Short mmCIF file of C-alpha atoms in Angstrom, two decimals:
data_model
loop_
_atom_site.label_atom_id
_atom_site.label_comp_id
_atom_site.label_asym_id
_atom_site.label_seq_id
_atom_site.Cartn_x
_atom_site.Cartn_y
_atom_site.Cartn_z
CA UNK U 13 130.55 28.51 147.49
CA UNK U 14 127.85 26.53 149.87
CA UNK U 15 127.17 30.40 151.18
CA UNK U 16 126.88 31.82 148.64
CA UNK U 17 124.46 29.56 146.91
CA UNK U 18 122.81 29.69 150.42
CA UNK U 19 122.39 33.26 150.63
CA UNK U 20 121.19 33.10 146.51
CA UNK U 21 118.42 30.24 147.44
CA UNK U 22 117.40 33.04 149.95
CA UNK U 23 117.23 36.21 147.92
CA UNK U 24 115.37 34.35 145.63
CA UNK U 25 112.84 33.00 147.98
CA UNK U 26 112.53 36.74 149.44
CA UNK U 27 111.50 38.31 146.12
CA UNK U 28 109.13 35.44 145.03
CA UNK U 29 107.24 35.88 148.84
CA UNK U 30 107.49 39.95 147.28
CA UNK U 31 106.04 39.27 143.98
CA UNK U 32 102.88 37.18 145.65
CA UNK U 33 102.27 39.78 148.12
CA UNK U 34 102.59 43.01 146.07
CA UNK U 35 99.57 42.21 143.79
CA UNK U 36 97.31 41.33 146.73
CA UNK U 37 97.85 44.02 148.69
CA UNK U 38 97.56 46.85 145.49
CA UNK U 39 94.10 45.40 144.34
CA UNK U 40 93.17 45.62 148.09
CA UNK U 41 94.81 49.38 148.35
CA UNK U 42 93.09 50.39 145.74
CA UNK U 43 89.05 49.86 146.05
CA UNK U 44 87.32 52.57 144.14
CA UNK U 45 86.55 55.42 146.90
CA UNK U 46 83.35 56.49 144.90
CA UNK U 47 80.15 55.60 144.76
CA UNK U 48 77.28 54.80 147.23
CA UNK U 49 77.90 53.56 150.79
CA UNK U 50 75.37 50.62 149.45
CA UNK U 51 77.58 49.67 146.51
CA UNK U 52 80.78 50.03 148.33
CA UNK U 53 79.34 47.61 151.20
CA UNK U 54 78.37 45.03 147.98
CA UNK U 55 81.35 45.35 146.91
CA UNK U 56 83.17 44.69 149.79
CA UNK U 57 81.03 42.03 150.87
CA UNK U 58 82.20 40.50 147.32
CA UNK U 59 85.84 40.53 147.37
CA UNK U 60 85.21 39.41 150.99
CA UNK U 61 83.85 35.95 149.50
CA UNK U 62 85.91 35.81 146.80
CA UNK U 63 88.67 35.76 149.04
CA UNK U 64 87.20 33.20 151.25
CA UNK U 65 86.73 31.16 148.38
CA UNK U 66 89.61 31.08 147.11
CA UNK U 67 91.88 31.22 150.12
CA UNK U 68 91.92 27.38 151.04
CA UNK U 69 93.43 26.68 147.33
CA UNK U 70 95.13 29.53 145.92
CA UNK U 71 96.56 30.82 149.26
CA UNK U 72 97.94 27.33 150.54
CA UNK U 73 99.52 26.31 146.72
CA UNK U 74 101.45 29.14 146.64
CA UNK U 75 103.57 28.28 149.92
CA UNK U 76 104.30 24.62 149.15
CA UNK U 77 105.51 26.19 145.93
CA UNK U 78 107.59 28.09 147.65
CA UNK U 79 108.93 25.92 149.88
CA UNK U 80 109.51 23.81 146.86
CA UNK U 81 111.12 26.40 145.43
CA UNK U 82 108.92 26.72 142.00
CA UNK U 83 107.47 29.76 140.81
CA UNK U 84 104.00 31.45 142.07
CA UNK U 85 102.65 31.64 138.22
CA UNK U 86 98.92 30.48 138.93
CA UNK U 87 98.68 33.68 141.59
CA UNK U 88 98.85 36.28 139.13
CA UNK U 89 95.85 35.42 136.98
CA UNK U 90 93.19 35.61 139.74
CA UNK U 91 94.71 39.22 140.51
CA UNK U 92 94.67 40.42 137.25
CA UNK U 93 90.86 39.06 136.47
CA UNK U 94 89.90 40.79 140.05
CA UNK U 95 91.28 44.00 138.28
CA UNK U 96 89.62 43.83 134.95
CA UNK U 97 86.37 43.22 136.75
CA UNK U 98 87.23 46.54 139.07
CA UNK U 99 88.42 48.53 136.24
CA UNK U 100 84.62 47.59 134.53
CA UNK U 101 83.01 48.63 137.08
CA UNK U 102 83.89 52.10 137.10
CA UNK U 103 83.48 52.37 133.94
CA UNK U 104 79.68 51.29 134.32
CA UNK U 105 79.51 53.43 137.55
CA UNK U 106 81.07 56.39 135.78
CA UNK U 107 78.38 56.15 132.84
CA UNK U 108 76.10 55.79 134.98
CA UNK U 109 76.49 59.44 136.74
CA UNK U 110 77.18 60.96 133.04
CA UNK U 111 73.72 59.79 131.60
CA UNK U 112 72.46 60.91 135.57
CA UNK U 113 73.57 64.59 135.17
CA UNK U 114 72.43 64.86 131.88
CA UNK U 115 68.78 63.67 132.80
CA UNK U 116 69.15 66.27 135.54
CA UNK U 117 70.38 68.76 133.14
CA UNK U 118 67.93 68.49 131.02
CA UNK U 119 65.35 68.55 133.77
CA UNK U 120 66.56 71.92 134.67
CA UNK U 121 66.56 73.42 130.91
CA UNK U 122 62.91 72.21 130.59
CA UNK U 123 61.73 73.60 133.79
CA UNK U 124 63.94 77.14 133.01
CA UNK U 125 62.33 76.85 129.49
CA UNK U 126 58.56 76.16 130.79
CA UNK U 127 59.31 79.39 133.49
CA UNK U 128 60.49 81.64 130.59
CA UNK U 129 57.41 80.70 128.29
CA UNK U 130 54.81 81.21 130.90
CA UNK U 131 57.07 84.74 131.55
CA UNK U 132 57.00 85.48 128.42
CA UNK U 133 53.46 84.70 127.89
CA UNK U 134 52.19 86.84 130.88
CA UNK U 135 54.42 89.67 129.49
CA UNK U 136 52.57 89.54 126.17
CA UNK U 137 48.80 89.41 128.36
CA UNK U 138 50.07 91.89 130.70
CA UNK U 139 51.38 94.26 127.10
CA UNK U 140 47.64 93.61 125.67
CA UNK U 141 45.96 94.83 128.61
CA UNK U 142 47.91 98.17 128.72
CA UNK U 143 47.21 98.87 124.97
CA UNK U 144 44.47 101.76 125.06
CA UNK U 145 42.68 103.46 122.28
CA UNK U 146 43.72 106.64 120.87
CA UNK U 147 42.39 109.32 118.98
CA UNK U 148 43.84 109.69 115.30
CA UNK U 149 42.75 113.69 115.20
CA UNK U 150 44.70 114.00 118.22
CA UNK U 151 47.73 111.53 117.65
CA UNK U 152 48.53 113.50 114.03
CA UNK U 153 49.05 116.58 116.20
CA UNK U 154 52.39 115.48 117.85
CA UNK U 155 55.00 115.55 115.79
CA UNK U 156 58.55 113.78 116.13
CA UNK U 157 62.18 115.02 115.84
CA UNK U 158 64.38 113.44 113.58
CA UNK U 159 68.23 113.50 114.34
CA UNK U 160 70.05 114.49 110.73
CA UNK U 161 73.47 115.06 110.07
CA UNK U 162 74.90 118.59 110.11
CA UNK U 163 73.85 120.52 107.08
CA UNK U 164 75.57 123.89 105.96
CA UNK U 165 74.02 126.83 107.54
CA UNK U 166 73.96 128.87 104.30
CA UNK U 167 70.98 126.39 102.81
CA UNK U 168 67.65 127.47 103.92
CA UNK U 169 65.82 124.13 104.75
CA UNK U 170 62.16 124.21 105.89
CA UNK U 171 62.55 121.28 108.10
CA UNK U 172 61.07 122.03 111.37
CA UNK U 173 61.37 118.70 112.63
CA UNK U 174 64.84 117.55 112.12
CA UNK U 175 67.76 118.15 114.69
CA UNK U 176 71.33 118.93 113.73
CA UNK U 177 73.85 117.88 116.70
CA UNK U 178 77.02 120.49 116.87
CA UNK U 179 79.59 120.21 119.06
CA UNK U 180 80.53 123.46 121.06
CA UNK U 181 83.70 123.84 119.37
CA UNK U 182 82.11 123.35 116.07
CA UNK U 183 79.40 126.03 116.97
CA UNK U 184 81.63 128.47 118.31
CA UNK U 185 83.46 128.36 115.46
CA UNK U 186 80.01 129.42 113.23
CA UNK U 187 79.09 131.87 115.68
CA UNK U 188 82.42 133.41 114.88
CA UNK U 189 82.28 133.43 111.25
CA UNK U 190 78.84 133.24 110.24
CA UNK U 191 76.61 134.39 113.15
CA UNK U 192 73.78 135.83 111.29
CA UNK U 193 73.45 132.95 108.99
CA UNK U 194 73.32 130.96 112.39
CA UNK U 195 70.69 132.49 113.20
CA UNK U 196 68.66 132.22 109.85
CA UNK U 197 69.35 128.13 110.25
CA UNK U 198 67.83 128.01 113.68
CA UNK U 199 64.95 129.78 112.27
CA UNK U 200 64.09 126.86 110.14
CA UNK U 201 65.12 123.48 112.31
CA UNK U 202 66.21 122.53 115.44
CA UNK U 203 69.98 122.78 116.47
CA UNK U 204 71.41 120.72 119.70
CA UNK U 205 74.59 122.01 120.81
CA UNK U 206 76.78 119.13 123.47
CA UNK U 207 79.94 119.44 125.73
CA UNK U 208 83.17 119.32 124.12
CA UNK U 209 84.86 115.63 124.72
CA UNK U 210 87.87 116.75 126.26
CA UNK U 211 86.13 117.99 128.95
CA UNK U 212 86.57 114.66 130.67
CA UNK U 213 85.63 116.91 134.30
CA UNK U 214 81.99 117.51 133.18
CA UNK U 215 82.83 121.16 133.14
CA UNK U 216 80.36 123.20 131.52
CA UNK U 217 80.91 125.78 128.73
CA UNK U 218 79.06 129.05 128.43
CA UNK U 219 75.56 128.48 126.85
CA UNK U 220 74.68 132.58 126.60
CA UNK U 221 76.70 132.49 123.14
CA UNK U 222 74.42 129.62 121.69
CA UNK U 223 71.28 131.24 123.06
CA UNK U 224 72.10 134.91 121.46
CA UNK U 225 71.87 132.81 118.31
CA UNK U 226 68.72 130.87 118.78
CA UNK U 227 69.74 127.54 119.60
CA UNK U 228 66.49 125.41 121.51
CA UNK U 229 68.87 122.58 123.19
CA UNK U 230 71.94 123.45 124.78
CA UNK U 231 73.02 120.37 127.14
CA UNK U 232 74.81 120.77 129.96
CA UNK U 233 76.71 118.56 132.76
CA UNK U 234 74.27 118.76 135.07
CA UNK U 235 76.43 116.77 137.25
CA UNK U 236 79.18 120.10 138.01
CA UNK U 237 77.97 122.79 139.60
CA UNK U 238 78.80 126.34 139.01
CA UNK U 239 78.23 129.38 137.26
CA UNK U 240 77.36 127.87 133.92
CA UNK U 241 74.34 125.88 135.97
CA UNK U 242 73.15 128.84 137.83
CA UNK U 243 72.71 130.74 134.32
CA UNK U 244 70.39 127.63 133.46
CA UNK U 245 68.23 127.69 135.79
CA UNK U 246 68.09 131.84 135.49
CA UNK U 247 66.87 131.33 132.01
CA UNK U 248 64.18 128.64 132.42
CA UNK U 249 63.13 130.34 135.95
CA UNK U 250 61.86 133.02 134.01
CA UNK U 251 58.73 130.59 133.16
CA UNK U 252 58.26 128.69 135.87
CA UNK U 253 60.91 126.46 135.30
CA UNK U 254 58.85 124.30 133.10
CA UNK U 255 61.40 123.20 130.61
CA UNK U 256 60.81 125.92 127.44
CA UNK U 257 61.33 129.82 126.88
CA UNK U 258 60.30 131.38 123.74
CA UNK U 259 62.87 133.05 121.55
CA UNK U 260 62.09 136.99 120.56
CA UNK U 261 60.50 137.61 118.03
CA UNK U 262 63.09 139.19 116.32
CA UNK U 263 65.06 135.80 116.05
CA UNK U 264 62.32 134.48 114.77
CA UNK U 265 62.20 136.17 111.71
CA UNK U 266 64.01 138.61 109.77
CA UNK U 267 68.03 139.17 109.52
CA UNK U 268 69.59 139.23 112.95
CA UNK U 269 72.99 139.32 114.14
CA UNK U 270 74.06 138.96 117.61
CA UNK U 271 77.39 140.32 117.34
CA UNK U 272 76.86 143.68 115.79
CA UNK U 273 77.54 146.74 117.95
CA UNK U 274 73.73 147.80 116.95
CA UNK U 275 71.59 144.45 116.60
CA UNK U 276 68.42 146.27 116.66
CA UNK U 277 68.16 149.42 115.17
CA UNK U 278 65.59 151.76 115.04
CA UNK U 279 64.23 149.84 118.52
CA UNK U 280 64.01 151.76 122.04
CA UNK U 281 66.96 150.33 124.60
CA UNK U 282 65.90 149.47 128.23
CA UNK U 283 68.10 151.50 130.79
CA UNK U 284 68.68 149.67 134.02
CA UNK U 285 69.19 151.61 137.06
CA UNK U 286 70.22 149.39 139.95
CA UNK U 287 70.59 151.42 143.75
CA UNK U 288 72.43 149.10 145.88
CA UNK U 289 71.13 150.14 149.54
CA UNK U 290 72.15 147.79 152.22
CA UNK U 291 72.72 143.97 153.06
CA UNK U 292 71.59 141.83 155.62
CA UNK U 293 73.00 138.67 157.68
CA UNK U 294 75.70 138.30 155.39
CA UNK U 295 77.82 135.13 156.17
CA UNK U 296 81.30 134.32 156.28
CA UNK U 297 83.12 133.17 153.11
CA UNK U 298 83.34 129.17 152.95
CA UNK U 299 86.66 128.76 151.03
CA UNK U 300 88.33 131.68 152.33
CA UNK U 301 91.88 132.48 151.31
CA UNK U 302 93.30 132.63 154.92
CA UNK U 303 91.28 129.60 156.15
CA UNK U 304 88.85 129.66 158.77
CA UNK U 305 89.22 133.65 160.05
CA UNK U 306 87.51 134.91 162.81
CA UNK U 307 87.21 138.69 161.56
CA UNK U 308 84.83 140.57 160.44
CA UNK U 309 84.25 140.34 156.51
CA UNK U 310 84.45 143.67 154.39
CA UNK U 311 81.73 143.28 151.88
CA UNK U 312 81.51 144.36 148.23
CA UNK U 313 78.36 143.93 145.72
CA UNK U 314 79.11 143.25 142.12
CA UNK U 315 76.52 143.34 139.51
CA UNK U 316 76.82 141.75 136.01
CA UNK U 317 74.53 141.99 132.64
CA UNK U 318 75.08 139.20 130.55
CA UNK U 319 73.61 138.89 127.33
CA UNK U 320 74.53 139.87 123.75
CA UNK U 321 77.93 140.82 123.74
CA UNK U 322 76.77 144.67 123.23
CA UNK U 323 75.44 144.22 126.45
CA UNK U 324 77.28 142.10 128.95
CA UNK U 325 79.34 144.32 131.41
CA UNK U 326 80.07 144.33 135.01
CA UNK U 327 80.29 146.83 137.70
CA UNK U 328 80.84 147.06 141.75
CA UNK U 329 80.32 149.19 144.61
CA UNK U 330 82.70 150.57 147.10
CA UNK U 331 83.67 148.21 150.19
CA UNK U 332 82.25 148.48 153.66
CA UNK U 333 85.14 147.94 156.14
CA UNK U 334 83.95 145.62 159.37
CA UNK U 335 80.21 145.19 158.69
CA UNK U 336 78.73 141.85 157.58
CA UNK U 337 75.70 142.11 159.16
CA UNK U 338 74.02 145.52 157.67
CA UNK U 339 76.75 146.76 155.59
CA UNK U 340 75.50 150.31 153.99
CA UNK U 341 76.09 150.91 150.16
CA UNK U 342 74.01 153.66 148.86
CA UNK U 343 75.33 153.25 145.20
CA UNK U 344 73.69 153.54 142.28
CA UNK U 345 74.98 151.64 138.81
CA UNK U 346 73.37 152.09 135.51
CA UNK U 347 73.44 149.13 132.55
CA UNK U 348 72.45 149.80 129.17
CA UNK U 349 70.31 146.61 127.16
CA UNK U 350 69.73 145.87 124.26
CA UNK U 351 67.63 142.77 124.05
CA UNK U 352 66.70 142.62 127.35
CA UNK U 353 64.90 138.88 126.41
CA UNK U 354 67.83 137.30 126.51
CA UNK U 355 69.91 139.07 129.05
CA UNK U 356 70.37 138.04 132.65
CA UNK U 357 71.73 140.20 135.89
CA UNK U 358 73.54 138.69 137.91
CA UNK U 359 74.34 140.06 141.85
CA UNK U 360 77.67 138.82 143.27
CA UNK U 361 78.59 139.50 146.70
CA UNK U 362 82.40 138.97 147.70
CA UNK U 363 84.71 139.42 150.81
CA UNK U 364 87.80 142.07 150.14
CA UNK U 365 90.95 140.89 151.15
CA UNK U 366 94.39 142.56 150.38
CA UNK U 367 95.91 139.95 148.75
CA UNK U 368 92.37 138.89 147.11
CA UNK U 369 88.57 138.33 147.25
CA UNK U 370 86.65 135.51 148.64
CA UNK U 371 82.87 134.74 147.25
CA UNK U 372 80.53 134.74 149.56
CA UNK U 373 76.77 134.17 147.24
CA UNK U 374 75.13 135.11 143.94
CA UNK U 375 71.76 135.14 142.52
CA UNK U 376 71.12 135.39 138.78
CA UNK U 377 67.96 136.83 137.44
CA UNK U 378 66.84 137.49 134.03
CA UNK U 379 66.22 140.63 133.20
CA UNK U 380 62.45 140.57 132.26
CA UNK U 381 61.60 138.77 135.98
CA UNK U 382 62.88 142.00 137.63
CA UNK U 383 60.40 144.67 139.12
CA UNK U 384 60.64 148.21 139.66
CA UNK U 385 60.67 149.39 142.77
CA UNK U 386 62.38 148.25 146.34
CA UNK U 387 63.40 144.55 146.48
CA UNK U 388 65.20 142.43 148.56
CA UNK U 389 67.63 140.36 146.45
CA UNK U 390 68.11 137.01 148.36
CA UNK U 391 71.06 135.26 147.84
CA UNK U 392 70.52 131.23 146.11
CA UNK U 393 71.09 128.76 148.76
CA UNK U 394 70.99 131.19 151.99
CA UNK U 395 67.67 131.31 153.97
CA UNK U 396 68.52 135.08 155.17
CA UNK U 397 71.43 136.43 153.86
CA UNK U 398 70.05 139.59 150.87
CA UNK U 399 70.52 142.28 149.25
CA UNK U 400 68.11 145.61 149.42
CA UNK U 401 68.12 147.18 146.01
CA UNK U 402 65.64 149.87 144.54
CA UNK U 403 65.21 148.76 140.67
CA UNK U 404 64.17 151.70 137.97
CA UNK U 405 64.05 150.72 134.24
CA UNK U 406 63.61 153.37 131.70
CA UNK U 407 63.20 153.25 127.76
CA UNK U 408 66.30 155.07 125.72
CA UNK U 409 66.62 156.06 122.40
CA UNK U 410 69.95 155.05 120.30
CA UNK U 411 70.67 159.13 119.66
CA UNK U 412 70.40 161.24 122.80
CA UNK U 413 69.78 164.88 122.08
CA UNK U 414 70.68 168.20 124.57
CA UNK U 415 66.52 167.82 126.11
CA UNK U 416 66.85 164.37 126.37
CA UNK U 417 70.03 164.82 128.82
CA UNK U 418 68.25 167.72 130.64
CA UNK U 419 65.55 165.59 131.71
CA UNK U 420 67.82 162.65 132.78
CA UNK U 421 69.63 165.09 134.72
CA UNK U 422 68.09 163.53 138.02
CA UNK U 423 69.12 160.39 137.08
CA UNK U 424 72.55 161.45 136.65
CA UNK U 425 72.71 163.50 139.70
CA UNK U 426 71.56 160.17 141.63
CA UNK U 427 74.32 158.19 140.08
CA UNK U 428 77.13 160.76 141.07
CA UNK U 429 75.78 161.95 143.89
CA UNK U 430 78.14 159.65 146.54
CA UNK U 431 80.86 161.08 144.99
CA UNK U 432 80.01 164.78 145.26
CA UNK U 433 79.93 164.45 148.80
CA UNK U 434 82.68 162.15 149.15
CA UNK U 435 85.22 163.63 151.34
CA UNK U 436 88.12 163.07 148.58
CA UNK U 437 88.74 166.14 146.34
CA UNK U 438 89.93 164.36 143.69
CA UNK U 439 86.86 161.85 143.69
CA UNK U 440 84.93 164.82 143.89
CA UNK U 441 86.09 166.97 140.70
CA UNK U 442 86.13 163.54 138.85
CA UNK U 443 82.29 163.50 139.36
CA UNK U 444 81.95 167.19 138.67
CA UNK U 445 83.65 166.76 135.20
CA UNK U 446 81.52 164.08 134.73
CA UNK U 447 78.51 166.02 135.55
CA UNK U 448 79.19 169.33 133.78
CA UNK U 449 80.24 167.61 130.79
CA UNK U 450 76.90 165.52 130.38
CA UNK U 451 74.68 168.73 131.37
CA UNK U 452 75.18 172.32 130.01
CA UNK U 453 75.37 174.31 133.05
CA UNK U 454 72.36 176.93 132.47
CA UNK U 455 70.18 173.61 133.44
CA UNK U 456 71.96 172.73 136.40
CA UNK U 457 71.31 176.21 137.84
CA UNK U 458 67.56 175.60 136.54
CA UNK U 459 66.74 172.46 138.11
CA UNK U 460 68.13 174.13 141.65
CA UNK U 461 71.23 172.07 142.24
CA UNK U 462 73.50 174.34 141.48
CA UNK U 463 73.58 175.21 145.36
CA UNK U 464 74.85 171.29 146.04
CA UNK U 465 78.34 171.82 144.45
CA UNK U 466 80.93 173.52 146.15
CA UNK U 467 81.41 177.14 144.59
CA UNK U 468 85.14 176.73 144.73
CA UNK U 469 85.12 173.49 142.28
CA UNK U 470 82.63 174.90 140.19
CA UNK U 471 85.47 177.80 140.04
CA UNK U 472 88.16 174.89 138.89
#
C-alpha cells in the first residue's frame, strides 16, 4: 500500500509539472508569424518583459506549490490573459491590412478611371478633328443597299436597292423551276447568292448557273482553291479585275430564259474556231498517278465553253506520244455560242496515262477577251509553259441554207483535214462521210479539192 500511494503522490506530481508547462510553452509556440519585422521585434521585446516581470513571483509560487503538493491554479490566468491580448492583436493587425488593400484598391480604380476618361476624351478630340465637310449634291448620289428578306420571284418589285440573300440550294432550286422569272427578279433588285452550310470544307459550288440568270453577288470560299476560283477571276479579268462586269443587255430587259435550247432568237451566233498548233516547255504533272516518274509525258489539249447550258461543251485533241517540250497538234475544234457575254473557254492540258490522266495546267478566258489571230495561250501559274493557238470567230445564222455551207466549205475542209490524211482508212472515210454529207459534191469539185481525196474512197 506505502508503494502504491508512493507511486500515486508521483503521477500526480508529474501531470501537475505537465499542466504548468503545456500552457507556457503553446503561447510561446505560437507567436503570430505575420506582420512587420518592426512589430514582431515589439512584440517580442514585450513578452520578453512580461516574462521577466513576472518570473520572480509567478515562476517561483508554482514550485513550492508543488512541492507542497497544492494545485498550480494562479498559473493559468496570466496564460490565458497573454492569449486574449494575442488573439486582439491580430484582429487589429488583420483590419488593419483589410482597410490597407482597400485604400490601395481604390487607388488603382481611380487612377484606371482618370486613364480611361482622359482616353476617352482624346478619342472624342481625335473623332472631331477627322470630321470633314461634305457636299450634300454629292452625298445624295450614293445610295445604300438594304438587306430584305426573300420575296417571291413572281412579284415585280421596283426596289433597286434592297438585297435578297438565297442560299445555293434554294437558288438552284428556282433556276430549275422558274428560271425566266429569275431572271425578271434580278432585273428589278439585287440578289446575293452564299455557300451551302454543309459545305463545312469551304468547297465552292458552280457560280456560271447564278450568273446565266443575272445574279450581281455570288460569294465564294475564297479560301479553297480550284476550278470554281479560276472561273472567278476569268469573269472579273475581263475588266480589269476591278470588282464589276455588266450584265447583257438582254438580261436587262425583256423576257429571257437561260435554259431554253434557243435563248435568243432571231440574233446572229458567234462560231469559234480554235487551231491547236503546238506547245511549249510543258512540265511534268505534280500529283501524278504513278508518283514521281521520270518519263516523258504524252500531252493532250482539252478545250471547254462554258456558259449557258446551250453552250457549254468540251472537246480534245489527239495525244502526242514522248514530247513535252514542243508537242505538235495541228487540230482544229469548232464551238458554237450563243451569248458569248457570259461564256468562258477554258484550255486544259493533261498527261495520258493508260490507266488515267494527270493535269498538268489550265487557263480560263472569257470569251469576249479573246483575239483573232495567232496567240500564245500561257498556262496560269507557269512562267513558260503555253499553248500556240490560231483563234477565228465568225457570225452564224440559226438556219443554214445549201450557199451558206458552200462558202464554209474551207472551214470545214480545215477542221477535217487531219483526218483525210490520216493514215487510218477507217478515220479517213469517217471524215469523208462527214464531208460529203455537209457539201453537195458539184462544189467540192468547184472549189478544186476534189483532187485531195483519194479517188478510190470517193468510189466507196
Amino acid at each position: 500500500e506505502n508503494i502504491a500511494k508512493k507511486k500515486l503522490d508521483t503521477l500526480m506530481k508529474e501531470s501537475k509539472i505537465r499542466d504548468r508547462e503545456d500552457p507556457n510553452n503553446f503561447t510561446v509556440s505560437t507567436l503570430p508569424p505575420s506582420g512587420k519585422l518592426s512589430r514582431k521585434q515589439d512584440f517580442k521585446k514585450k513578452c520578453s518583459s512580461t516574462a521577466v516581470s513576472t518570473g520572480d513571483g509567478s515562476m517561483s509560487k508554482p514550485e513550492d506549490e508543488v512541492q507542497s503538493g497544492e494545485e498550480p491554479s494562479t498559473n493559468k490566468r496570466p496564460s490565458r490573459s497573454l492569449m486574449g491580448s494575442l488573439s486582439k492583436r491580430k484582429k487589429k493587425m488583420g483590419k488593419l491590412k483589410k482597410s490597407s488593400s482597400l485604400e490601395e484598391d481604390t487607388e488603382d480604380f481611380d487612377h484606371q478611371g482618370s486613364l480611361a476618361r482622359g482616353s476617352m476624351h482624346y478619342s472624342r478630340i481625335s473623332r472631331q478633328k477627322k470630321t470633314m465637310k461634305l457636299s450634300r449634291a454629292l452625298s445624295d448620289l450614293v445610295k445604300y443597299t438594304k438587306s430584305v428578306g426573300i420575296h417571291d420571284v413572281d412579284t415585280e418589285t421596283n426596289c433597286s436597292w434592297q438585297v435578297s440573300s438565297f442560299s445555293e440550294t434554294k437558288a438552284h432550286q428556282i433556276i430549275q423551276q422558274k428560271p425566266a422569272q429569275f431572271v425578271r427578279f434580278n432585273q428589278h433588285q439585287l440578289s446575293r447568292i452564299y455557300p451551302s452550310s454543309y459545305r463545312v470544307d469551304s468547297s465552292n459550288y458552280n457560280p456560271q448557273p447564278f450568273w446565266n440568270s443575272g445574279c450581281q453577288l455570288v460569294a465564294l470560299n475564297y479560301q479553297s482553291e480550284g476550278r470554281m476560283l479560276q472561273l472567278n477571276r476569268a469573269k472579273f479579268n475581263a475588266n480589269g479585275s476591278c470588282g464589276y462586269v455588266l450584265k447583257p443587255k438582254s438580261m436587262c430587259q425583256g423576257a429571257f430564259n437561260p435554259n431554253s435550247e434557243d435563248p435568243l432568237p432571231g440574233q446572229l451566233k458567234k462560231q469559234l474556231v480554235l487551231r491547236i498548233i503546238s506547245g511549249q516547255q510543258l512540265p511534268k504533272p505534280r500529283d501524278s498517278m504513278l508518283g514521281d516518274r521520270g518519263e516523258i509525258i504524252d500531252p493532250f489539249v482539252e478545250v471547254e465553253v462554258i456558259g449557258l447550258p446551250v453552250d457549254c461543251f468540251k472537246e480534245q485533241t489527239r495525244v502526242v506520244d514522248d514530247n513535252g517540250f514542243n508537242p505538235m497538234w495541228e487540230e482544229t475544234l469548232l464551238f458554237t455560242v450563243h451569248m458569248p457575254e457570259i461564256t468562258l473557254i477554258r484550255f486544259l492540258v493533261w498527261d495520258h496515262d493508260p490507266i488515267g490522266r494527270d493535269f498538268i495546267g489550265q487557263r480560263t478566258i472569257a470569251f469576249n477577251s479573246m483575239m483573232p489571230g495567232y496567240r500564245h495561250v500561257y498556262l496560269e501559274g507557269m512562267e513558260e509553259a503555253s499553248i500556240f493557238v490560231h483563234v477565228a470567230i465568225n457570225d452564224i445564222s440559226g438556219k443554214m441554207s445549201s450557199t451558206s455551207r458552200c462558202t464554209d466549205l474551207s472551214l470545214l475542209y480545215a477542221v477535217l483535214k487531219p483526218s483525210l490524211k490520216s493514215p487510218s482508212l477507217p478515220r479517213k472515210r469517217l471524215a469523208l462521210i462527214l464531208f460529203l454529207s455537209w457539201i453537195p459534191l458539184p462544189a467540192i469539185q468547184k472549189k478544186g479539192l476534189y483532187s485531195t481525196i483519194p479517188k478510190n474512197l470517193v468510189q466507196k
